[in-house]
Coordinates of C-alpha atoms in Angstrom, one line a residue:
X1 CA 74.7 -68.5 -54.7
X2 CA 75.6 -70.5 -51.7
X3 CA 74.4 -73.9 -51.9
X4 CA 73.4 -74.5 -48.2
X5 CA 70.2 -72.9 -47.3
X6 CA 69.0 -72.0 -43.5
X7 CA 66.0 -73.8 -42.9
X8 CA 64.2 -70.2 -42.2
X9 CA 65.7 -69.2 -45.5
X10 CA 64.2 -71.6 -47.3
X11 CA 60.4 -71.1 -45.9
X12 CA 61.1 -67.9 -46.5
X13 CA 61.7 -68.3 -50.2
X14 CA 58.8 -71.0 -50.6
X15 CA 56.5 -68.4 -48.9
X16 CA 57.4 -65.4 -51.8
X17 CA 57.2 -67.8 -54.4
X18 CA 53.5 -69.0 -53.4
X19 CA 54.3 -72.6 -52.7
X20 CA 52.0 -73.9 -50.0
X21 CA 53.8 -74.7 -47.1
X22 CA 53.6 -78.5 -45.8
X23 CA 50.8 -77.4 -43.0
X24 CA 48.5 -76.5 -46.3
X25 CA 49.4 -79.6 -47.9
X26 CA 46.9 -82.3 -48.3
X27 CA 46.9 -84.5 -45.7
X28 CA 48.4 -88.3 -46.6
X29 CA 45.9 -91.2 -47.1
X30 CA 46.1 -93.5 -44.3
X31 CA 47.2 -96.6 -45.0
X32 CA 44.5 -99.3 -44.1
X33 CA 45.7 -101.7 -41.2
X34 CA 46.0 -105.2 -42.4
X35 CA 43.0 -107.5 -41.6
X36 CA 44.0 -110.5 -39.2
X37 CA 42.2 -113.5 -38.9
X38 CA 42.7 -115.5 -35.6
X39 CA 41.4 -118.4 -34.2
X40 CA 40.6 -119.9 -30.8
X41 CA 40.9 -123.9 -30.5
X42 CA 39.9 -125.8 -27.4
X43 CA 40.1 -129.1 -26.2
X44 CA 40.7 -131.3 -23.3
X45 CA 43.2 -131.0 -20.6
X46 CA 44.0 -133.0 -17.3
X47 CA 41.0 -131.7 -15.4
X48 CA 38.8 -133.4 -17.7
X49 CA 36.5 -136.5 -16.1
X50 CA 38.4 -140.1 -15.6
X51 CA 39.1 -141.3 -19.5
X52 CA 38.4 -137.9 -20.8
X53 CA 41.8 -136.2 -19.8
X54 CA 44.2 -134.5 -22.7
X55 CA 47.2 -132.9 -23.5
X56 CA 45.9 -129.6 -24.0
X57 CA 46.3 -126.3 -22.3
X58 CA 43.3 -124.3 -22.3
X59 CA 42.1 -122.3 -25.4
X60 CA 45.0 -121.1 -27.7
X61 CA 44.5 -118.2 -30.1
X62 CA 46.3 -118.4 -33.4
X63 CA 46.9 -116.2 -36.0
X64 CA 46.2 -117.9 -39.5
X65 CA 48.3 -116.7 -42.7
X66 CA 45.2 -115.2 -45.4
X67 CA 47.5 -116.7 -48.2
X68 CA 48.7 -120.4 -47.3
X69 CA 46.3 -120.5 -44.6
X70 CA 49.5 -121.5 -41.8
X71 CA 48.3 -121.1 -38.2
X72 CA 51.2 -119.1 -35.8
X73 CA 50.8 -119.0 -31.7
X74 CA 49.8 -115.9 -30.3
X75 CA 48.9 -116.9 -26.4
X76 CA 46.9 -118.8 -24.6
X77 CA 43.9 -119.2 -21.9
X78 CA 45.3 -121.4 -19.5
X79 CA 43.1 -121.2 -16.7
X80 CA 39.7 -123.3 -17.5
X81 CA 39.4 -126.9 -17.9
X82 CA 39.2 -128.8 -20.8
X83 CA 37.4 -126.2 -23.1
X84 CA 36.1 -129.2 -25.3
X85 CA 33.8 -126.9 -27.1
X86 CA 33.9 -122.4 -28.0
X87 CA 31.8 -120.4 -29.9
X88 CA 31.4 -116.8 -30.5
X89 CA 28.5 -114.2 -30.1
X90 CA 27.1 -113.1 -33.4
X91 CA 28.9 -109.2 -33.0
X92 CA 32.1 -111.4 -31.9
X93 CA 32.3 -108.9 -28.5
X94 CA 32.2 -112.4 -26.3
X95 CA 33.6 -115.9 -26.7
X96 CA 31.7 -118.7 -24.5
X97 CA 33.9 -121.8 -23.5
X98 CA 32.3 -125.0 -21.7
X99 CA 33.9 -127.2 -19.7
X100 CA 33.7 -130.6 -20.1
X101 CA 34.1 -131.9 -16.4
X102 CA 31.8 -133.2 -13.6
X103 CA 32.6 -131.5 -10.4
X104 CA 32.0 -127.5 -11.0
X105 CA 31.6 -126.2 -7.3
X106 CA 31.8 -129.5 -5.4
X107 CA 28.0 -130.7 -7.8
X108 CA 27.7 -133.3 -10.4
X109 CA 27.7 -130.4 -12.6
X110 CA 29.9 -129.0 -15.9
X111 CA 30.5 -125.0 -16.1
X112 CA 30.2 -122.5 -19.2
X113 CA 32.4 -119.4 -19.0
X114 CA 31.7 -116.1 -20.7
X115 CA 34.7 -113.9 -22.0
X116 CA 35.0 -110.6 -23.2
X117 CA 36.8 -110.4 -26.9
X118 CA 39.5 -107.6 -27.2
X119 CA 38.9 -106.4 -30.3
X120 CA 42.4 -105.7 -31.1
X121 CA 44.0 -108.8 -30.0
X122 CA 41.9 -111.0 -29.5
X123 CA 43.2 -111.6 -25.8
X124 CA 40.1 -113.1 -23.6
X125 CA 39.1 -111.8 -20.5
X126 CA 37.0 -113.7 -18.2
X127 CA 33.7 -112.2 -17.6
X128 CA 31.4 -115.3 -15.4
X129 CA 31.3 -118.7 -14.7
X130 CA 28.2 -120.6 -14.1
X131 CA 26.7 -124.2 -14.2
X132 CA 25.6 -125.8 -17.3
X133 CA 22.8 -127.6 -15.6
X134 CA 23.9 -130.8 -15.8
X135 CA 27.5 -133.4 -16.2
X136 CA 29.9 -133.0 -18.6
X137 CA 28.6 -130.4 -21.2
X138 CA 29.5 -131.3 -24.8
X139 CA 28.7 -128.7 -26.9
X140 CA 26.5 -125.0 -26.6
X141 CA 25.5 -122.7 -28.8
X142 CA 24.6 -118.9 -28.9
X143 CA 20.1 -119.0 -29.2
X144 CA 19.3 -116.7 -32.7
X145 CA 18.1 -114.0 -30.4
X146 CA 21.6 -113.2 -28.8
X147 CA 19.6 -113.7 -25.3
X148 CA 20.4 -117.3 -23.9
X149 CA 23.7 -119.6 -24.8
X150 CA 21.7 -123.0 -24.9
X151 CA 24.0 -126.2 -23.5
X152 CA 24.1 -129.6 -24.3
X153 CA 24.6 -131.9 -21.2
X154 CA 26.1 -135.6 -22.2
X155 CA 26.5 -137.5 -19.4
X156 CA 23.6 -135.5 -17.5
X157 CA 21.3 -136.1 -20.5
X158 CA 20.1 -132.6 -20.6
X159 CA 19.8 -129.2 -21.7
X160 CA 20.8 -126.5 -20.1
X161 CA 19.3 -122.3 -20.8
X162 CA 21.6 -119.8 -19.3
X163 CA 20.5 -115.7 -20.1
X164 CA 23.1 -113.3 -21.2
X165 CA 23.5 -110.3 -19.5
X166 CA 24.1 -106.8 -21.2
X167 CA 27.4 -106.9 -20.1
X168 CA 28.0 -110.2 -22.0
X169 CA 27.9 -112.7 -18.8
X170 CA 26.5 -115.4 -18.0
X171 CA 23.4 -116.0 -15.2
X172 CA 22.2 -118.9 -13.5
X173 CA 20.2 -121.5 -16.1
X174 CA 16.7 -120.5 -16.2
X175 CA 15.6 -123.9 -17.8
X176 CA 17.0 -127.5 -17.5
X177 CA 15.2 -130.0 -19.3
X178 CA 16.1 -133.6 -18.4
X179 CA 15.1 -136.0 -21.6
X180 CA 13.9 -139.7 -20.8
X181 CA 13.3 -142.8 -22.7
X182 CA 14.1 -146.8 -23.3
X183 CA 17.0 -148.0 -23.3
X184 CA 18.4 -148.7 -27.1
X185 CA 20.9 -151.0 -28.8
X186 CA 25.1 -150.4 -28.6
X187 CA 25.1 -150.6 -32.7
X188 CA 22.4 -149.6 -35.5
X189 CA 21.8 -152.5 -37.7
X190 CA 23.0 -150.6 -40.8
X191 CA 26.4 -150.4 -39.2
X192 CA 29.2 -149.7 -42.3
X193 CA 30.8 -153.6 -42.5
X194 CA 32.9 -154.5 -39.9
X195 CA 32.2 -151.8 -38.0
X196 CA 33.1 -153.2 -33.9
X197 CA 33.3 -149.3 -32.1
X198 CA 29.8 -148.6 -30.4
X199 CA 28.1 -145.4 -28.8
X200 CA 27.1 -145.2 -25.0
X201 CA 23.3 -145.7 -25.5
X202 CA 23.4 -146.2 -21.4
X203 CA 21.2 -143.5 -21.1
X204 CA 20.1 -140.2 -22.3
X205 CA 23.4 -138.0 -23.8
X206 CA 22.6 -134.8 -25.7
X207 CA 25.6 -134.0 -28.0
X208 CA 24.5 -130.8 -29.6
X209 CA 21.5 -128.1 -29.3
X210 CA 20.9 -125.0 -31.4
X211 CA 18.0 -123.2 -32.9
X212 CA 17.0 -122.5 -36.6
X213 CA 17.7 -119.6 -38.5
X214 CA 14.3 -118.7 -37.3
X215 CA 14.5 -118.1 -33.9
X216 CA 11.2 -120.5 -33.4
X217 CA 12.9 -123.2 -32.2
X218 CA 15.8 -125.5 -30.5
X219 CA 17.0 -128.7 -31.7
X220 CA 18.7 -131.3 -30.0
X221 CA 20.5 -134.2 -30.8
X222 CA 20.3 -137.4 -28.1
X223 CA 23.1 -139.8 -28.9
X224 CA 21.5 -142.4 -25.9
X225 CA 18.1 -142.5 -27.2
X226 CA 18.4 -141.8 -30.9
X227 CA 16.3 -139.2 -30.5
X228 CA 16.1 -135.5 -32.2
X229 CA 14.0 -133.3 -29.9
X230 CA 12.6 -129.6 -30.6
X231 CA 11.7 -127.1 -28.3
X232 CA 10.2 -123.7 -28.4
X233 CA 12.0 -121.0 -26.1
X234 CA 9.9 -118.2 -24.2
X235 CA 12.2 -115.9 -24.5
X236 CA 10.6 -113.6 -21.6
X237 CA 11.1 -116.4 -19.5
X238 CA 14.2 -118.7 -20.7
X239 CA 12.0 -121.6 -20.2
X240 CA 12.0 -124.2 -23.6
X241 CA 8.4 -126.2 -24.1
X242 CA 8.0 -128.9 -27.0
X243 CA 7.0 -128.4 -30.4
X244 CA 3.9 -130.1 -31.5
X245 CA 5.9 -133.3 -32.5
X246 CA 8.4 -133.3 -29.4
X247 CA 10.8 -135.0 -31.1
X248 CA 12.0 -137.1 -34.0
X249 CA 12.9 -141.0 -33.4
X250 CA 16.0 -142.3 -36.0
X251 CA 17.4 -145.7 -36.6
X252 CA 17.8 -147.6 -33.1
X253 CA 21.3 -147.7 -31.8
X254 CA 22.4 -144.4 -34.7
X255 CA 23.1 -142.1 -31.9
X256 CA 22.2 -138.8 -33.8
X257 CA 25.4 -136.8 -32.9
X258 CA 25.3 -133.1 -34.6
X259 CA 23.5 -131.6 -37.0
X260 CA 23.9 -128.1 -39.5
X261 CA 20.9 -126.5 -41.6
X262 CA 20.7 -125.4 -45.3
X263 CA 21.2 -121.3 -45.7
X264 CA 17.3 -121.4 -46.1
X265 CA 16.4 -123.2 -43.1
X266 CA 14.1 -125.8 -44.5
X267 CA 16.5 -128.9 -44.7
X268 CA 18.0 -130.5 -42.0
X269 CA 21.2 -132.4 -41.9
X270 CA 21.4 -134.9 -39.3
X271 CA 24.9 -136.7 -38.1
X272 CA 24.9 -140.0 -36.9
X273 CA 28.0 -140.9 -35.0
X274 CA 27.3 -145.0 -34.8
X275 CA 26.5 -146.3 -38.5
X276 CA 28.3 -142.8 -40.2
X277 CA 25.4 -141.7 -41.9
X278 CA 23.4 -138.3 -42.7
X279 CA 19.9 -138.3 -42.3
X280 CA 18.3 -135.3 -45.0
X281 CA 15.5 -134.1 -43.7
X282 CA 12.7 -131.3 -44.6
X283 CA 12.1 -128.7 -41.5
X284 CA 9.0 -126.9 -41.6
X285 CA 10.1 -123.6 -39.7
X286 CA 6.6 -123.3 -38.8
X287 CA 6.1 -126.5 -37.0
X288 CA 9.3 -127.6 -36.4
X289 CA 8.2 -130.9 -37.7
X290 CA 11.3 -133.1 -39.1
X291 CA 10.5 -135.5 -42.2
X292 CA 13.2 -137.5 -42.9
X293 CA 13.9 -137.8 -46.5
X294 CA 17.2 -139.9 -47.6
X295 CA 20.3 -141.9 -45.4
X296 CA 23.3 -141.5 -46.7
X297 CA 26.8 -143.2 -45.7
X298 CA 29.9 -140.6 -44.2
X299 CA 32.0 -143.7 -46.1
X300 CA 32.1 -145.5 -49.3
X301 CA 31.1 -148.7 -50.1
X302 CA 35.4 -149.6 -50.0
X303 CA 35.4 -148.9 -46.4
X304 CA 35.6 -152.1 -44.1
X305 CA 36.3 -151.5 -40.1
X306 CA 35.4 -149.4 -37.6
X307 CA 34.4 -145.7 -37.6
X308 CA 32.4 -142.8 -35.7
X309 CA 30.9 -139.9 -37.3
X310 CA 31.6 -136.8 -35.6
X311 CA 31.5 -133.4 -37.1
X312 CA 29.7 -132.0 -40.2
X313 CA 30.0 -128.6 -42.1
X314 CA 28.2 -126.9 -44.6
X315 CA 29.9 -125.0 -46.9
X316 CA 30.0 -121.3 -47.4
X317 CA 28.1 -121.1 -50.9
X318 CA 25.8 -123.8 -49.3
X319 CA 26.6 -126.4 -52.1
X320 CA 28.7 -129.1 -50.3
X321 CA 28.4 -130.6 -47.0
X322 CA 31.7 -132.4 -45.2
X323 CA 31.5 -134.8 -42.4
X324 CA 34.8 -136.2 -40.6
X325 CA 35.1 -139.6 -39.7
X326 CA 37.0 -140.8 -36.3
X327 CA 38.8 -144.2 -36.3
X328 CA 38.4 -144.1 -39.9
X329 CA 40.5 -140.9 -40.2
X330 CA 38.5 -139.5 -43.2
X331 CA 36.8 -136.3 -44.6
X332 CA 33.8 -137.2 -46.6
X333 CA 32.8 -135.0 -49.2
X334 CA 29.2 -134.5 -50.2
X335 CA 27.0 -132.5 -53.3
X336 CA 24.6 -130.8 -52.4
X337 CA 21.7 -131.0 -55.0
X338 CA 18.8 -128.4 -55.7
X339 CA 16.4 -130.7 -53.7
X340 CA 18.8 -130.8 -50.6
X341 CA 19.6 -134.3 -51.3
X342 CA 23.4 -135.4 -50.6
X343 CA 25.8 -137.2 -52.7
X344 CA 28.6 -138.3 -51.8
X345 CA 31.7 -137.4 -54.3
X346 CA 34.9 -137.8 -52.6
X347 CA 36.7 -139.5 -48.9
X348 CA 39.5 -137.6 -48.0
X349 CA 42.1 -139.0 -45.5
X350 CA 42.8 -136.2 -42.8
X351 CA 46.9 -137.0 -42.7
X352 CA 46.2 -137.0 -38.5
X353 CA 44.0 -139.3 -36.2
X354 CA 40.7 -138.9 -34.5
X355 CA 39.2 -135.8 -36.7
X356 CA 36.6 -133.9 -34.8
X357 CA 35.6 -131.0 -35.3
X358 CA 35.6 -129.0 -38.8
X359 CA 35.3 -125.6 -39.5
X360 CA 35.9 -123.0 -42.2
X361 CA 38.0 -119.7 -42.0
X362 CA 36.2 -116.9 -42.5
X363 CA 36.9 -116.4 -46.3
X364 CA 36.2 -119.8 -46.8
X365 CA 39.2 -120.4 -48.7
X366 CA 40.4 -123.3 -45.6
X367 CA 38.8 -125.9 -43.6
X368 CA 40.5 -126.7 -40.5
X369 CA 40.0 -130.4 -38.8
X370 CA 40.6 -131.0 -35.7
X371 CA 42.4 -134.4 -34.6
X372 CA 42.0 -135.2 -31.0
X373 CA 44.5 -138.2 -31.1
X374 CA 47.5 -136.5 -33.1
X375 CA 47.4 -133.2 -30.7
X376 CA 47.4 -131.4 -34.2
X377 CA 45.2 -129.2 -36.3
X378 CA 45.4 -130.1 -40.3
X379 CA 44.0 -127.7 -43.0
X380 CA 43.3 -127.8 -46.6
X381 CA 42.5 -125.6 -49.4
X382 CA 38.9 -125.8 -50.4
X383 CA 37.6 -125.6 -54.3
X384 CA 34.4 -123.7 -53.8
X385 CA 33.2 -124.9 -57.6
X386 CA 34.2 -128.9 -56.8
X387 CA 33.8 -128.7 -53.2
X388 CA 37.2 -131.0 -53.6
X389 CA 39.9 -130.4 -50.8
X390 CA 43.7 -130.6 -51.4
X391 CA 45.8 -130.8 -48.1
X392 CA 47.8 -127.2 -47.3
X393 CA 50.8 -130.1 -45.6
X394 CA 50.4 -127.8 -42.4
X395 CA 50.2 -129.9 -38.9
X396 CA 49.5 -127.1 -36.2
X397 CA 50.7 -128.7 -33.2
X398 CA 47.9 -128.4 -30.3
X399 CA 47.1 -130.1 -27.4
X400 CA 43.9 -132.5 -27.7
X401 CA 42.1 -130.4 -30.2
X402 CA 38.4 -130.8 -31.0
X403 CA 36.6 -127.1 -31.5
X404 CA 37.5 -123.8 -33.4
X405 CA 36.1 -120.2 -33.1
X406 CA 37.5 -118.0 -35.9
X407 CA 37.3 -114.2 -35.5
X408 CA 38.4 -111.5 -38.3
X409 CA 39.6 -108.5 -37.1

C-alpha cells in the first residue's frame, strides 16, 4: 500500500467508510474572550486655576491585572483641562469629565464634557462640552434617573443641572442654584490635636452633590457654610426645589466635604474635611430629613498634627466604610455595625502623599487611592471578612491624580 495518500483519495476513502466529513463535524466551542477591567484616572493639569495647576495629562485609561491588581498604560485623553473629577453612566455607554478651571468660553465659568465609551477599548470620544453653571466645578454625579449629570460648583458656591440627551450629550444647565449663608469659622472646635491646616469657609463651596438610591432627592455638601442641603428635582423640568428641611447645619467651621449612603438608603455618611470626622446619620427617603446620630474621628486618638479628610468609600458587601486622610497620609478603616453606627478598627498609612480619592475595582478585590502630591496611584488588597487592607507594593505613576472611573468589559 503506498503510504502517501492524495488529498482527494483520502475524502474519498473517509466518504465509503461513513466518516463524517469535517463540514458535518460539530462546530468547535468558542473560546470566551478574556474579561478586561480598565480604568480612567483624572486629575489636574497646567490649565487648572492659579494654585490649582498639576502634573497631569488629561484622563489616562489603564488596564488593571484581575490577579495582582497591577495597573498598565493603554492611552490617554489629552485634550481637556484638569479632569479633577469622572464618572460613568449607569449602562457605562458615556463617561462625563469636569473641568476644574475658571475661564470656559471667556465666563467665570468651569465646563463638563460628555464622552462616548467604546465598548471594546475603552477609547473616549468627545461627544459636548458645556458650562457647569458656575467656577471651578469639584465634583458631578450621574441623577438616579439617567436624565441630568448634577455638578458641584466650589468656588461659584453652586449647583449646577445639565440634561442628557439621547445621544449621551450634554445641554445647557436647566437649573443653577446659588446657596447663601454667614460666614463661619477657619477650624471646627473639635479639631484632632494639633491640627493648624484650615478649610476656605470664605464663602459658599459645594464639594459634592448626588441623589439617593431613591431618585427623590439631591444632596449636597457646602464645605463654606457647613451646611448639607437637599433638593427635590422635577424631572420634566431639570429645575431642583428644597425639601421640607432645606438643609442640615453641622459643626461650625467642619466643612462637610463628601458623603456615600448605606446599600439601603436610610443612613447617611457624612465627611468632614476640617476636624476628619464622619457624621452617621438616619435619612428618611421620604422626607429627606437628615438626623444626625454619632461623630466619629477619620484618626485615632495617637494622631497629633495636621490633617484633611477627603474621600470616603463604602465597601462592596456594605460592612466597612474607608475614609483617606490628606496631610496625615492615612486610610482609616471603619465597621460598620447592624445599626449603621461606625467603628473605627484600623489607620492605614497610604505609602504616597496627599490621598484623595478612593475607589474599588469592580470585583472588589482592590481599592485604589489616589495621591495628588506623589503623582502616583497605590492599591491594596482588601479582606472582605475584616475589611483590613494589605498594600499590593504597586505605585502607578500618574500625573496629579485625584478621581477613578472603572469599567469591565
Amino acid at each position: 500500500m503506498n503510504p502517501f495518500l492524495s488529498r482527494r483519495a483520502l475524502l474519498t476513502g473517509l466518504a465509503a467508510s461513513g466518516i463524517p466529513l469535517a463540514a458535518s463535524w460539530p462546530a468547535r466551542a468558542a473560546i470566551p474572550a478574556r474579561a478586561r477591567t480598565l480604568c480612567y484616572i483624572g486629575g489636574y493639569n497646567k490649565h487648572a486655576p492659579p494654585g490649582g495647576a498639576g502634573n497631569g495629562q488629561g484622563i489616562a485609561l489603564f488596564e488593571m491585572n484581575p490577579t495582582t491588581g497591577a495597573l498598565a498604560p493603554v492611552s490617554t485623553f489629552t485634550d481637556i483641562a484638569s479632569p479633577s473629577f469622572i464618572t460613568l453612566s449607569a449602562d457605562h455607554r458615556f463617561l462625563y469629565a469636569l473641568s476644574e478651571i475658571d475661564d470656559f468660553n471667556g465666563r467665570n465659568d468651569g465646563s463638563v464634557t460628555a464622552f462616548a465609551v467604546d465598548r471594546l477599548s475603552g477609547e473616549l470620544t468627545r461627544l459636548s462640552v458645556v458650562s457647569s453653571g458656575g467656577a471651578v466645578p469639584a465634583h458631578l454625579s450621574v441623577h438616579h434617573s439617567g436624565q441630568y449629570v448634577l455638578v458641584a460648583n466650589y468656588v461659584g458656591g453652586s449647583v449646577g443641572v445639565l440634561p442628557i440627551r439621547p445621544d449621551g450629550s450634554l445641554g445647557e444647565p436647566t437649573d443653577i442654584v446659588q446657596n447663601s449663608g454667614p460666614r463661619m469659622p477657619e477650624r471646627a472646635q473639635d479639631n484632632p490635636p494639633g491640627n493648624f491646616a484650615v478649610s476656605d469657609h470664605s464663602g459658599p463651596h459645594v464639594h459634592m452633590v448626588a441623589s439617593d438610591q431613591s431618585g427623590n432627592f439631591v444632596l449636597a455638601c457646602d464645605a463654606g457654610l457647613d451646611r448639607v442641603y437637599v433638593w427635590t428635582l422635577d424631572l420634566a423640568t431639570g429645575k431642583l426645589k428644597p425639601a421640607a428641611k432645606p438643609f442640615l447645619s453641622l459643626m461650625p467651621g467642619s466643612a462637610p466635604r463628601h458623603f456615600s449612603f448605606s446599600h439601603d438608603g436610610r443612613t447617611l455618611y457624612i465627611l468632614c474635611e476640617q476636624d476628619s470626622k464622619i457624621v452617621v446619620a438616619a435619612f428618611d427617603p421620604t422626607t429627606g430629613t437628615i438626623t444626625p446620630q454619632q461623630r466619629v474621628s477619620t484618626v485615632t486618638s495617637y494622631f497629633q498634627g495636621s490633617t484633611l479628610a477627603a474621600g470616603i468609600l463604602l465597601s462592596p458587601n456594605g460592612r466597612y466604610i474607608y475614609a483617606s486622610n490628606r496631610l496625615g497620609d492615612s486610610l482609616a478603616v471603619f465597621r460598620v455595625g447592624p445599626d449603621g453606627l461606625l467603628t473605627l478598627v484600623d489607620e492605614v498609612w497610604m505609602h504616597a502623599d496627599y490621598g484623595r480619592a478612593m475607589m474599588f475595582d469592580p470585583s472588589g478585590t482592590f481599592l485604589f487611592c489616589a495621591n495628588q502630591r506623589s503623582d502616583s496611584v497605590t492599591s491594596f488588597r482588601v479582606d472582605p471578612e475584616t475589611g483590613a487592607l494589605d498594600f499590593t507594593w504597586h505605585f502607578t505613576a500618574v500625573g496629579s491624580p485625584t478621581t477613578f472611573a472603572f469599567l469591565q468589559l
